[in-house]
Coordinates of N, CA and C in Angstrom, one line a residue:
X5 N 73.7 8.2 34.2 CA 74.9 8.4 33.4 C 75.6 9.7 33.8
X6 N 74.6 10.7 34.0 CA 75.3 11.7 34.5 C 76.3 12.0 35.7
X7 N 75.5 11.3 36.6 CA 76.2 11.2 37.8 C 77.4 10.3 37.5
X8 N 77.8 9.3 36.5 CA 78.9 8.6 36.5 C 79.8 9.4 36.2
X9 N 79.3 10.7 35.0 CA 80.5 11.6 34.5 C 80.5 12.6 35.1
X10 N 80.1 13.0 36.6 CA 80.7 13.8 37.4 C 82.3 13.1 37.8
X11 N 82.3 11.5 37.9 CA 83.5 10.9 38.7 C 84.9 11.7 37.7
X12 N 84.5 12.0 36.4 CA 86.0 12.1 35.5 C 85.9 13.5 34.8
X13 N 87.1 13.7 33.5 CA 87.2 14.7 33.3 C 87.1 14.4 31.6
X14 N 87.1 13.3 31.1 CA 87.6 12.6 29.8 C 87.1 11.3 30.3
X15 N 86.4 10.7 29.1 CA 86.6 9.2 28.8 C 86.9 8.9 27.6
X16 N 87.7 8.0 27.7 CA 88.6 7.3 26.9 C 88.0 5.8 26.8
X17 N 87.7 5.2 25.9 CA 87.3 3.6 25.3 C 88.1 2.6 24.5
X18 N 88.4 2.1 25.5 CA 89.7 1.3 24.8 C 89.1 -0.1 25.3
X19 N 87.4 -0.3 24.9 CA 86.8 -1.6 25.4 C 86.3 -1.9 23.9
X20 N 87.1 -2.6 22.9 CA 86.5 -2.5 21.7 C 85.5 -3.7 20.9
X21 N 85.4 -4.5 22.5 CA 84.9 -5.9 22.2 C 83.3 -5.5 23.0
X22 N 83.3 -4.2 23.6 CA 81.7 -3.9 24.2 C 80.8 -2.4 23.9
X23 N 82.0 -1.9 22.4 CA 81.9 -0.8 21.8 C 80.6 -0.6 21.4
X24 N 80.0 -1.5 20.8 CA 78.6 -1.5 20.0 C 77.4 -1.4 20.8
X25 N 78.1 -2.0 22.5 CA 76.5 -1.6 23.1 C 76.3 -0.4 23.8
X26 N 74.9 -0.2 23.9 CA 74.2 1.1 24.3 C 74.7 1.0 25.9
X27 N 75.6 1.3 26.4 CA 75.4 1.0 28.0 C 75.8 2.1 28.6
X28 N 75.3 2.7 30.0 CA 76.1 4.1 30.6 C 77.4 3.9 30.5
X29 N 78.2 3.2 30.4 CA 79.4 3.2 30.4 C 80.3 2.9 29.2
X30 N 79.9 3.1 28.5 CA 80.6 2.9 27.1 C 79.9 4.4 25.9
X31 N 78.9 3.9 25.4 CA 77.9 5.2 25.0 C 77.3 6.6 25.9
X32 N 77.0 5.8 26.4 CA 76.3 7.1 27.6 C 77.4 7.9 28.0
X33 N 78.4 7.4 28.2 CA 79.3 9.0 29.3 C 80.1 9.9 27.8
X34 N 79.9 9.6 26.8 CA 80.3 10.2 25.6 C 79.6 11.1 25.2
X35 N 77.7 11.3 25.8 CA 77.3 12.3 25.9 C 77.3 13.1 27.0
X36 N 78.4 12.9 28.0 CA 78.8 13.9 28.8 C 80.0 14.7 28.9
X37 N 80.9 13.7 28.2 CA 82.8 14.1 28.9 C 83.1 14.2 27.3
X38 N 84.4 14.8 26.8 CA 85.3 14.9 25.8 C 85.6 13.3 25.7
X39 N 85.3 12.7 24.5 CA 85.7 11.0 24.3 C 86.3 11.1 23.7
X40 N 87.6 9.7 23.4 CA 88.4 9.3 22.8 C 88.1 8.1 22.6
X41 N 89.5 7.5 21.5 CA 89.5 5.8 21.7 C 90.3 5.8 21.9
X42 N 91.1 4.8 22.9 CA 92.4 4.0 23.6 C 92.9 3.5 22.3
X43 N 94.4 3.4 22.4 CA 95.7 2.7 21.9 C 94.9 1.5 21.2
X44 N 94.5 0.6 22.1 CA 93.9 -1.0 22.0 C 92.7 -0.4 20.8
X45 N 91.7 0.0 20.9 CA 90.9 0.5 20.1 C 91.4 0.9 18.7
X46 N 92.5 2.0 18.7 CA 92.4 2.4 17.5 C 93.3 1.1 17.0
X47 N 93.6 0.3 17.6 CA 94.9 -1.0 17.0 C 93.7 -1.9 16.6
X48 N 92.6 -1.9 17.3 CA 91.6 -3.1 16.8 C 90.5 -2.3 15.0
X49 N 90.5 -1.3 15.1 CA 90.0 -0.8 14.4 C 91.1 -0.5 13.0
X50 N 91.8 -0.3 13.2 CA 93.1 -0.4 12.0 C 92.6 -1.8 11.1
X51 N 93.4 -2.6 12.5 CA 93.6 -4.4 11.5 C 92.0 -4.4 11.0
X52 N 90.9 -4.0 11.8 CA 89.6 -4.8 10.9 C 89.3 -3.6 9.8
X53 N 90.1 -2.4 10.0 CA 89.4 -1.8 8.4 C 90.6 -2.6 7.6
X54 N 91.8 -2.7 7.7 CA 92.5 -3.0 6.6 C 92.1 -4.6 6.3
X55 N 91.6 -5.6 7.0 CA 91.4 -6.6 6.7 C 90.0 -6.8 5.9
X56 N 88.8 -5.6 6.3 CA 87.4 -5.6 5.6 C 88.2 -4.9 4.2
X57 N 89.2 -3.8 4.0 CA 88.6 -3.4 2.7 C 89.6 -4.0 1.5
X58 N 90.4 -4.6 1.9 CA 90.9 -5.4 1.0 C 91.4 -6.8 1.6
X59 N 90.4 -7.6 2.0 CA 90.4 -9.0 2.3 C 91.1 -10.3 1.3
X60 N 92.1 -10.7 1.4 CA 92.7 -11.9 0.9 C 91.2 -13.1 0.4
X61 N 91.5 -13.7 -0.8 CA 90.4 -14.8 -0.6 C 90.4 -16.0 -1.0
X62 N 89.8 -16.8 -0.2 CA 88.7 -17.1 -0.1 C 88.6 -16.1 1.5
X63 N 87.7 -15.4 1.3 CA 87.2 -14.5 3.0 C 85.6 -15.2 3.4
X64 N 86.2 -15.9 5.1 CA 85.1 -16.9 5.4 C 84.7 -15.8 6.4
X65 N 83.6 -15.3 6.7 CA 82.8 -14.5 7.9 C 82.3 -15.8 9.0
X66 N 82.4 -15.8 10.1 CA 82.2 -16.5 11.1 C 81.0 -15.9 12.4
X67 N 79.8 -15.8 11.9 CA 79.3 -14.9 12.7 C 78.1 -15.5 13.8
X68 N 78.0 -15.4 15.0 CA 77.4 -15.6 16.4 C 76.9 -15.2 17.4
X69 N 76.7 -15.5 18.5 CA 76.0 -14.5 19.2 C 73.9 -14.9 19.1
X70 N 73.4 -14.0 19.8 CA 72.6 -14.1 20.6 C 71.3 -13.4 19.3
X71 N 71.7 -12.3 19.1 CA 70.5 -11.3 18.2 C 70.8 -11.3 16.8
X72 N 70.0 -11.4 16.0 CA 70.5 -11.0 14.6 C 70.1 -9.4 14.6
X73 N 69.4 -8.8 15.5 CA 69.0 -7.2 15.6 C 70.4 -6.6 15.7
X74 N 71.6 -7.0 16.4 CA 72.8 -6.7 16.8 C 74.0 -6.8 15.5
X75 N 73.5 -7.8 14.8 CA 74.6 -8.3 13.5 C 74.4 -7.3 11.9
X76 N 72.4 -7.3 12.2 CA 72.2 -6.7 10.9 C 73.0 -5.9 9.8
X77 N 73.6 -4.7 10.3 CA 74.4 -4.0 9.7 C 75.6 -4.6 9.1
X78 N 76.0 -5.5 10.3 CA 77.6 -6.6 10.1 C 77.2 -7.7 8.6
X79 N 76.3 -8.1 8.4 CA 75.2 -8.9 7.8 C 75.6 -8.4 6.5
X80 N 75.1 -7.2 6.2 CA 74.6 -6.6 5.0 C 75.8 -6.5 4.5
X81 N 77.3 -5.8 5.2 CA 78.4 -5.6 4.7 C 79.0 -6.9 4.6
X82 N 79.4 -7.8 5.0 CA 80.0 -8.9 4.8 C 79.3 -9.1 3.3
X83 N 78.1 -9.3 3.2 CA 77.6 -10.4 2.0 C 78.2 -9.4 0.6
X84 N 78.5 -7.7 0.6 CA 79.3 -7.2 -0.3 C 80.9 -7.7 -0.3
X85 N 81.3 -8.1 1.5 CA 83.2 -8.8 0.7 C 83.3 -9.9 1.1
X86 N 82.3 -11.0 2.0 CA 82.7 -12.3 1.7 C 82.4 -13.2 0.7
X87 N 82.7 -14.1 1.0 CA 82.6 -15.1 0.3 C 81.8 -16.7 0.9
X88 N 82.0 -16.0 2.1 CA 81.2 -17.6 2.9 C 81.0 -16.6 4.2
X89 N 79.4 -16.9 4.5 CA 79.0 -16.3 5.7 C 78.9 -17.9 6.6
X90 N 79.0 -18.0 7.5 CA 78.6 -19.0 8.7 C 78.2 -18.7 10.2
X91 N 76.6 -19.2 9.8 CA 75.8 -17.9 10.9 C 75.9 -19.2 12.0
X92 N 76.4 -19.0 13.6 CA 76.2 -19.7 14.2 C 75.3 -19.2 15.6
X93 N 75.0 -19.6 16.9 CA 74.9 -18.9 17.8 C 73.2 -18.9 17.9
X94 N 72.6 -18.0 19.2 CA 71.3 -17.9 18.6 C 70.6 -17.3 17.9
X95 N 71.4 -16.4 17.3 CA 70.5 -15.8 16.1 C 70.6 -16.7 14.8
X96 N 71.0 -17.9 14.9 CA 70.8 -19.0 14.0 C 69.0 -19.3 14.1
X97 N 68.2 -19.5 15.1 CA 67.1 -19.8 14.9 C 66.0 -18.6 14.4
X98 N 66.3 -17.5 14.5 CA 65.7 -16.4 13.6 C 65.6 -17.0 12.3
X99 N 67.1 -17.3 12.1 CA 67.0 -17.5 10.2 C 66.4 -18.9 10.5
X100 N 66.1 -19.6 11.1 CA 65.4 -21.0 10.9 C 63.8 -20.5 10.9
X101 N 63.7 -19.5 11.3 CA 62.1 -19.2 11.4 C 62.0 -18.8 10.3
X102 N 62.7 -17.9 9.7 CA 62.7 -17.6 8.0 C 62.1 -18.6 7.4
X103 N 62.8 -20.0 7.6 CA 63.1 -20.9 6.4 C 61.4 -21.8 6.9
X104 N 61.4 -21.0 7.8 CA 59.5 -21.6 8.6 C 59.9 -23.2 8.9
X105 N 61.1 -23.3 9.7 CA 61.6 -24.8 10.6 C 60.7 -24.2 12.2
X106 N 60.6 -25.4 12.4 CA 60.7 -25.3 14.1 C 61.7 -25.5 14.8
X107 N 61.7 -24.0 15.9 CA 62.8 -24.5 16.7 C 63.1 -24.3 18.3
X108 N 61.4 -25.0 18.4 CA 61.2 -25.4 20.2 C 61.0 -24.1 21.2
X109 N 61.7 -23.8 21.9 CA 61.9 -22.9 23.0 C 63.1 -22.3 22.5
X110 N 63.6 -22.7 21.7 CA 65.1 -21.3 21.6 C 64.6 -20.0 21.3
X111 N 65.7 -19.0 21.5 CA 65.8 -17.9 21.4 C 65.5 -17.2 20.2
X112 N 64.7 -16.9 20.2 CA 63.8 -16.0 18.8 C 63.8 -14.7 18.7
X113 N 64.0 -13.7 17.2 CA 63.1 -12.4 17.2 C 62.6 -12.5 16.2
X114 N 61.1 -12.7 16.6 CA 59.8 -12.7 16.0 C 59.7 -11.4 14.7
X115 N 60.4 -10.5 15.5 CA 60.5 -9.5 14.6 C 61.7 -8.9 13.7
X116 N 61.9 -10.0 13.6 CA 63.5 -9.7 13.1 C 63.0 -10.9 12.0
X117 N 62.1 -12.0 11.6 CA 62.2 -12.8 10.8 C 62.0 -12.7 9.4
X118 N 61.3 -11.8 8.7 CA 61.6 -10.9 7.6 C 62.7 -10.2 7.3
X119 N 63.6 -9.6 8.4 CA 64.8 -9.0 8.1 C 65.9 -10.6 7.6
X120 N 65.5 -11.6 8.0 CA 66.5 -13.1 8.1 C 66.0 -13.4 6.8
X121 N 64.8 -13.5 6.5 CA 64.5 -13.9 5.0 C 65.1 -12.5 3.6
X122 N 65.2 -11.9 4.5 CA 65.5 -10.4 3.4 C 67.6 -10.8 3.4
X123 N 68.3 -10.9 4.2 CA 69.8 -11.2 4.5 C 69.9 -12.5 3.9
X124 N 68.9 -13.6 3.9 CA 69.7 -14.5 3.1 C 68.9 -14.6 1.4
X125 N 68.3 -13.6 1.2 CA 68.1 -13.7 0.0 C 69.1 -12.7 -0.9
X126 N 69.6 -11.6 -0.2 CA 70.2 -10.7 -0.7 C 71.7 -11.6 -0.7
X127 N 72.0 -12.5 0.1 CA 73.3 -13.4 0.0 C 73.3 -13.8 -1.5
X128 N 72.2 -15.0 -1.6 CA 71.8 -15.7 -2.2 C 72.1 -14.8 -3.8
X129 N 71.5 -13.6 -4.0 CA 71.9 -12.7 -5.0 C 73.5 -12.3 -5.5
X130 N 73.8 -12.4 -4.4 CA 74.9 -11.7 -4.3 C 76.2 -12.5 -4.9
X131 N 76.1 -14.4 -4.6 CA 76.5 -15.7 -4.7 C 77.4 -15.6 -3.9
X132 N 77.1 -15.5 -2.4 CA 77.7 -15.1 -1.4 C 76.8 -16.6 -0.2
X133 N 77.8 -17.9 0.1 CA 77.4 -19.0 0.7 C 77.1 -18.4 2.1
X134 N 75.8 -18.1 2.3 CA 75.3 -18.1 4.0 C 75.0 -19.3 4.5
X135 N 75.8 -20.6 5.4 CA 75.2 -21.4 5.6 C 75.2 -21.2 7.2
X136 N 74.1 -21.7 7.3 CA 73.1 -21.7 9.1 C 73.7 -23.8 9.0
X137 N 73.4 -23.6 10.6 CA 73.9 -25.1 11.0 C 73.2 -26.0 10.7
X138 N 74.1 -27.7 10.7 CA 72.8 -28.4 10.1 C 72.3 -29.4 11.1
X139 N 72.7 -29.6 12.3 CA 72.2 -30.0 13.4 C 72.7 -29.0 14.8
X140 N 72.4 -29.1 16.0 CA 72.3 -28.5 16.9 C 71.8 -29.4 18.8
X141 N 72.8 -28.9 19.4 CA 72.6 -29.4 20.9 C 71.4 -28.7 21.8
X142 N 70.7 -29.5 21.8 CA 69.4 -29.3 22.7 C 69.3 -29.5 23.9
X143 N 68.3 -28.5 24.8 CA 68.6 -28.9 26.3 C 66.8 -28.7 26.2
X144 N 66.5 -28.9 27.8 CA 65.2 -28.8 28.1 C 65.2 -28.1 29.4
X145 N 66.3 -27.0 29.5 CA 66.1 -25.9 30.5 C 67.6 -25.2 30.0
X146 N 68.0 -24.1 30.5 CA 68.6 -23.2 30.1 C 70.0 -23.3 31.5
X147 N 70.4 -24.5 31.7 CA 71.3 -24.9 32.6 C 72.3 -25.7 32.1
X148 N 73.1 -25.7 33.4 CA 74.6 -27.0 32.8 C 74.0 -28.5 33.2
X149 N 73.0 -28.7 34.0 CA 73.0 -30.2 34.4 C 71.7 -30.4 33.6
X150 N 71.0 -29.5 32.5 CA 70.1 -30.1 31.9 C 70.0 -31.2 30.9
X151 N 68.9 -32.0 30.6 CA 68.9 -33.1 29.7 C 69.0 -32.4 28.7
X152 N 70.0 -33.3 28.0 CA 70.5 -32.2 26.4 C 70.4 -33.5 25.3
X153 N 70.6 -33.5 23.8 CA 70.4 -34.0 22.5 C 70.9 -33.2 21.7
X154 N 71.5 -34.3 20.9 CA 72.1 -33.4 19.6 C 71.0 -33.7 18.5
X155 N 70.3 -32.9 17.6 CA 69.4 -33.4 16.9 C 69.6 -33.0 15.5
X156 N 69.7 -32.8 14.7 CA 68.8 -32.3 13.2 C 68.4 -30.8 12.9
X157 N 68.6 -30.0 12.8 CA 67.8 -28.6 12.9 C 66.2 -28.6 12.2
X158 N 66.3 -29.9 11.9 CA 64.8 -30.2 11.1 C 63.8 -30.9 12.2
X159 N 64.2 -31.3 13.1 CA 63.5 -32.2 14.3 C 63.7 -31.6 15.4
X160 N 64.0 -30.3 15.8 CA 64.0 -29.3 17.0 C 62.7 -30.2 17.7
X161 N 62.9 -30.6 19.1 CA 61.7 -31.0 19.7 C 60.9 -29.4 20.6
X162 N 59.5 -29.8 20.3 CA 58.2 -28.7 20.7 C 59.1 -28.2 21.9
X163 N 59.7 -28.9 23.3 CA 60.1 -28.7 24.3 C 61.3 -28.2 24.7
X164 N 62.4 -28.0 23.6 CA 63.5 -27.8 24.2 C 64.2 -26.6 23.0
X165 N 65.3 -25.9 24.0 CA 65.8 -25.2 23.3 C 67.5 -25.0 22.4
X166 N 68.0 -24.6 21.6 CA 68.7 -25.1 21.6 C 70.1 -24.2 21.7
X167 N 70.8 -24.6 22.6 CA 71.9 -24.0 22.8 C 73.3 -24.0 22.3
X168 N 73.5 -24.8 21.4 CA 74.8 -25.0 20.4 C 74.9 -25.4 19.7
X169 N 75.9 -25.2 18.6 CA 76.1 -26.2 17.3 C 76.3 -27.4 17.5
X170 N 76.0 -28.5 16.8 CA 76.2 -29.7 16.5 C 77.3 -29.8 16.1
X171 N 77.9 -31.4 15.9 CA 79.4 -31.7 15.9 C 79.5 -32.1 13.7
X172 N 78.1 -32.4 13.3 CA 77.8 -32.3 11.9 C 78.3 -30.1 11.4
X173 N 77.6 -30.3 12.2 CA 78.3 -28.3 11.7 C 79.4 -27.9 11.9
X174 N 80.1 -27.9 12.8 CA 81.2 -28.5 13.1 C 82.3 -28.7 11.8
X175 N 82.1 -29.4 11.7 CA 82.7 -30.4 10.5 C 82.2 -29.1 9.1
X176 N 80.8 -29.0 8.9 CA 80.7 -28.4 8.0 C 81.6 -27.0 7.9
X177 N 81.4 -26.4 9.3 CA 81.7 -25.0 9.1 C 83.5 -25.3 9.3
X178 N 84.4 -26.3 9.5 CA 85.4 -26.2 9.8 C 86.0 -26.4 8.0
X179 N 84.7 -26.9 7.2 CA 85.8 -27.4 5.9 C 85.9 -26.2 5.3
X180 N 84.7 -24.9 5.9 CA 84.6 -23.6 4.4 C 86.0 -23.2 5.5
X181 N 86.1 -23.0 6.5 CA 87.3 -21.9 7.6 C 88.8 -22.8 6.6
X182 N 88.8 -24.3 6.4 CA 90.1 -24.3 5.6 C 90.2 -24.1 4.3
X183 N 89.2 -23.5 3.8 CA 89.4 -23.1 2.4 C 89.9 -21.4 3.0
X184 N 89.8 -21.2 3.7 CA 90.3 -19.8 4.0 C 91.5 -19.0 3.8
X185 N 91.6 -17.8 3.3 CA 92.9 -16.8 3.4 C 92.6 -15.6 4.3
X186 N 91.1 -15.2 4.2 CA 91.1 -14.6 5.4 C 89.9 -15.2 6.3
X187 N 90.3 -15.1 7.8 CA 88.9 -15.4 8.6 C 88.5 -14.4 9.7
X188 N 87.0 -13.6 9.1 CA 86.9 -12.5 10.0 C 85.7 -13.2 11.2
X189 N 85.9 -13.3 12.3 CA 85.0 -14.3 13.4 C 84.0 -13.0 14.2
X190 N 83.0 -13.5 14.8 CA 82.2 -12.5 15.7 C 81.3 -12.9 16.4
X191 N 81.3 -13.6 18.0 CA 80.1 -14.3 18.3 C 80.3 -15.5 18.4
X192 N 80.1 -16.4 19.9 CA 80.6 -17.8 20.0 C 79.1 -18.2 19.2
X193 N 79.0 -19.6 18.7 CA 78.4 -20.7 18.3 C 77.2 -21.2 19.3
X194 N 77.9 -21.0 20.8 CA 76.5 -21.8 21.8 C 77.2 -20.6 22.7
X195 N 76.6 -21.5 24.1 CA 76.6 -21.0 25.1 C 77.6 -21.5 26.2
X196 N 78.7 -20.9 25.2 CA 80.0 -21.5 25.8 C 80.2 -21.6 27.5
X197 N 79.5 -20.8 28.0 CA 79.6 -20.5 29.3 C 79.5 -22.2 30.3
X198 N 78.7 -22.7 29.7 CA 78.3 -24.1 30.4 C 78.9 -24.8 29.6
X199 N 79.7 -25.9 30.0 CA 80.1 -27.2 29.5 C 79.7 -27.8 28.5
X200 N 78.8 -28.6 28.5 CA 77.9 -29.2 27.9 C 77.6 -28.7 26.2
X201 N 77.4 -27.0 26.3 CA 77.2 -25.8 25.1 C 78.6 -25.3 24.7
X202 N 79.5 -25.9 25.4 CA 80.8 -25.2 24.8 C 81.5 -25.9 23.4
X203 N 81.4 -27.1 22.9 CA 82.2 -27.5 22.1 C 81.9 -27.2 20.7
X204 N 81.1 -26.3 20.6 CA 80.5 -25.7 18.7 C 81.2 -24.7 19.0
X205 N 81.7 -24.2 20.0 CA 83.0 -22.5 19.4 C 84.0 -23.4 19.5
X206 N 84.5 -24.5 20.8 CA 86.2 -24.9 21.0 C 86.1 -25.5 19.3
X207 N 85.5 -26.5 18.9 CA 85.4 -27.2 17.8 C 85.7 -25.8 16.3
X208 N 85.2 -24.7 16.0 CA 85.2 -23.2 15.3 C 86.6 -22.9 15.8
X209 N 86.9 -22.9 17.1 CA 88.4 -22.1 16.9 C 89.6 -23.1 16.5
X210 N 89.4 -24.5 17.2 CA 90.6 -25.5 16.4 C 90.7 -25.2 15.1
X211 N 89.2 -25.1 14.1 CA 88.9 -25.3 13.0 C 90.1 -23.8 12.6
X212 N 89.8 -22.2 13.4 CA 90.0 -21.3 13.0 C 92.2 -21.5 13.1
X213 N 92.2 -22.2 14.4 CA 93.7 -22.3 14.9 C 94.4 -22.9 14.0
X214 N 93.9 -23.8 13.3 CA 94.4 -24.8 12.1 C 95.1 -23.8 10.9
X215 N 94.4 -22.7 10.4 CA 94.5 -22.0 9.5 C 95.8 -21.4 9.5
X216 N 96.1 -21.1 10.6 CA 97.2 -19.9 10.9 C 98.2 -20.6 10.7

C-alpha cells in the first residue's frame, strides 16, 4: 500500500459500492495520503442517510451477498427502522444453520451461526419480519454448465450447493417489496454472474422495478 501512495498526492473515494472493503485501494491508501469522498459518494451517502433516518412505511430491507460477517452491523440497524428484512444470497445458509437445516455444500460461517440465531431473535423481538428463502437453486459444482435443482430449503441434498433463490421466494419476497413505500436493497440473491443463478435478483428487481 505504500508504494501505491507514492503514485499520488490525495485520494479521493468516489467508489461507494466497494467502500466497506478492507483493500489497498480503497482503505489502505487512507492511511497514507490526505482522503476525501468524491461528489458520487457524498450523493450516495446523503440519499441513504436521509432515507435510513426517516424512512416512508412500510420500509422492506432487501439484503444479499455472500457473508453475514460483512452485513452484521447493516443487520442490527435495519431491524431498529425496518419493517421486513429479506435475507437473500449466501449468507442465507448461515441463518439456515441457525435454524439447524441442512444445507449440503453451500457457503457457510460456522462461526458466524450464533451471531444468525442472536439477529433473528433480536428481529423477532423487535416484530420486525426477517424472512430467509423458502426454496432455493441447487447445483453440484460451483459452475454454469452444472447439474442444478430447485428444491425446498428443507431437502438441501448432502451433495450440492446452493446458489440462488428459488422462484417460490421469488414470489414470496416480491409480495412484502409491493407492500412497500420504501425499498432499501444490498447484495444480489444468487450468483448472478452465471445464467442458470441469475433469475432470484432479475426476479427481486422486476419485483423492486414494479414499485417505482
Amino acid at each position: 500500500t505504500s508504494e501505491l501512495a507514492k503514485l499520488g498526492e490525495v485520494y479521493v473515494n468516489d467508489a461507494f459500492g466497494t467502500a466497506h472493503r478492507k483493500h489497498a485501494s480503497t482503505a489502505g491508501l487512507a492511511d497514507y495520503l490526505p482522503a476525501y469522498a468524491g461528489y458520487l459518494m457524498e450523493r450516495e451517502i446523503a440519499t441513504l442517510k436521509g432515507m435510513l433516518d426517516e424512512p416512508k412505511h412500510p420500509f422492506v430491507a432487501i439484503l444479499g451477498g455472500s457473508k453475514v460477517s460483512d452485513k452484521i452491523g447493516v443487520i442490527e440497524s435495519l431491524i431498529q427502522k425496518a419493517d421486513t428484512i429479506l435475507v437473500g444470497g449466501g449468507m442465507c445458509f448461515t441463518f439456515f444453520l441457525a435454524q439447524g437445516k441442512a444445507i449440503g455444500t453451500s457457503l457457510k460461517e460456522e462461526e458466524q451461526v450464533e451471531t444468525a440465531q442472536r439477529l433473528l431473535a433480536k428481529a423477532e423481538e423487535a416484530g420486525v419480519k426477517l424472512l430467509l428463502p423458502v426454496d432455493v437453486v441447487v447445483a453440484d459444482k460451483f459452475a454454469e454448465d452444472a447439474n442444478t435443482a430447485t428444491v425446498s430449503v428443507d431437502e438441501i441434498p448432502d451433495g450440492m450447493m446452493g446458489l440462488d433463490v428459488g422462484p417460490e421466494t421469488v414470489k414470496l419476497f416480491a409480495a412484502e417489496i409491493e407492500k412497500a413505500a420504501t425499498v432499501f436493497w444490498n447484495g444480489p440473491m444468487g450468483v448472478f454472474e452465471m445464467a442458470p443463478f441469475a433469475a432470484g435478483s432479475k426476479g427481486v428487481a422486476d419485483a423492486v422495478a414494479a414499485t417505482a
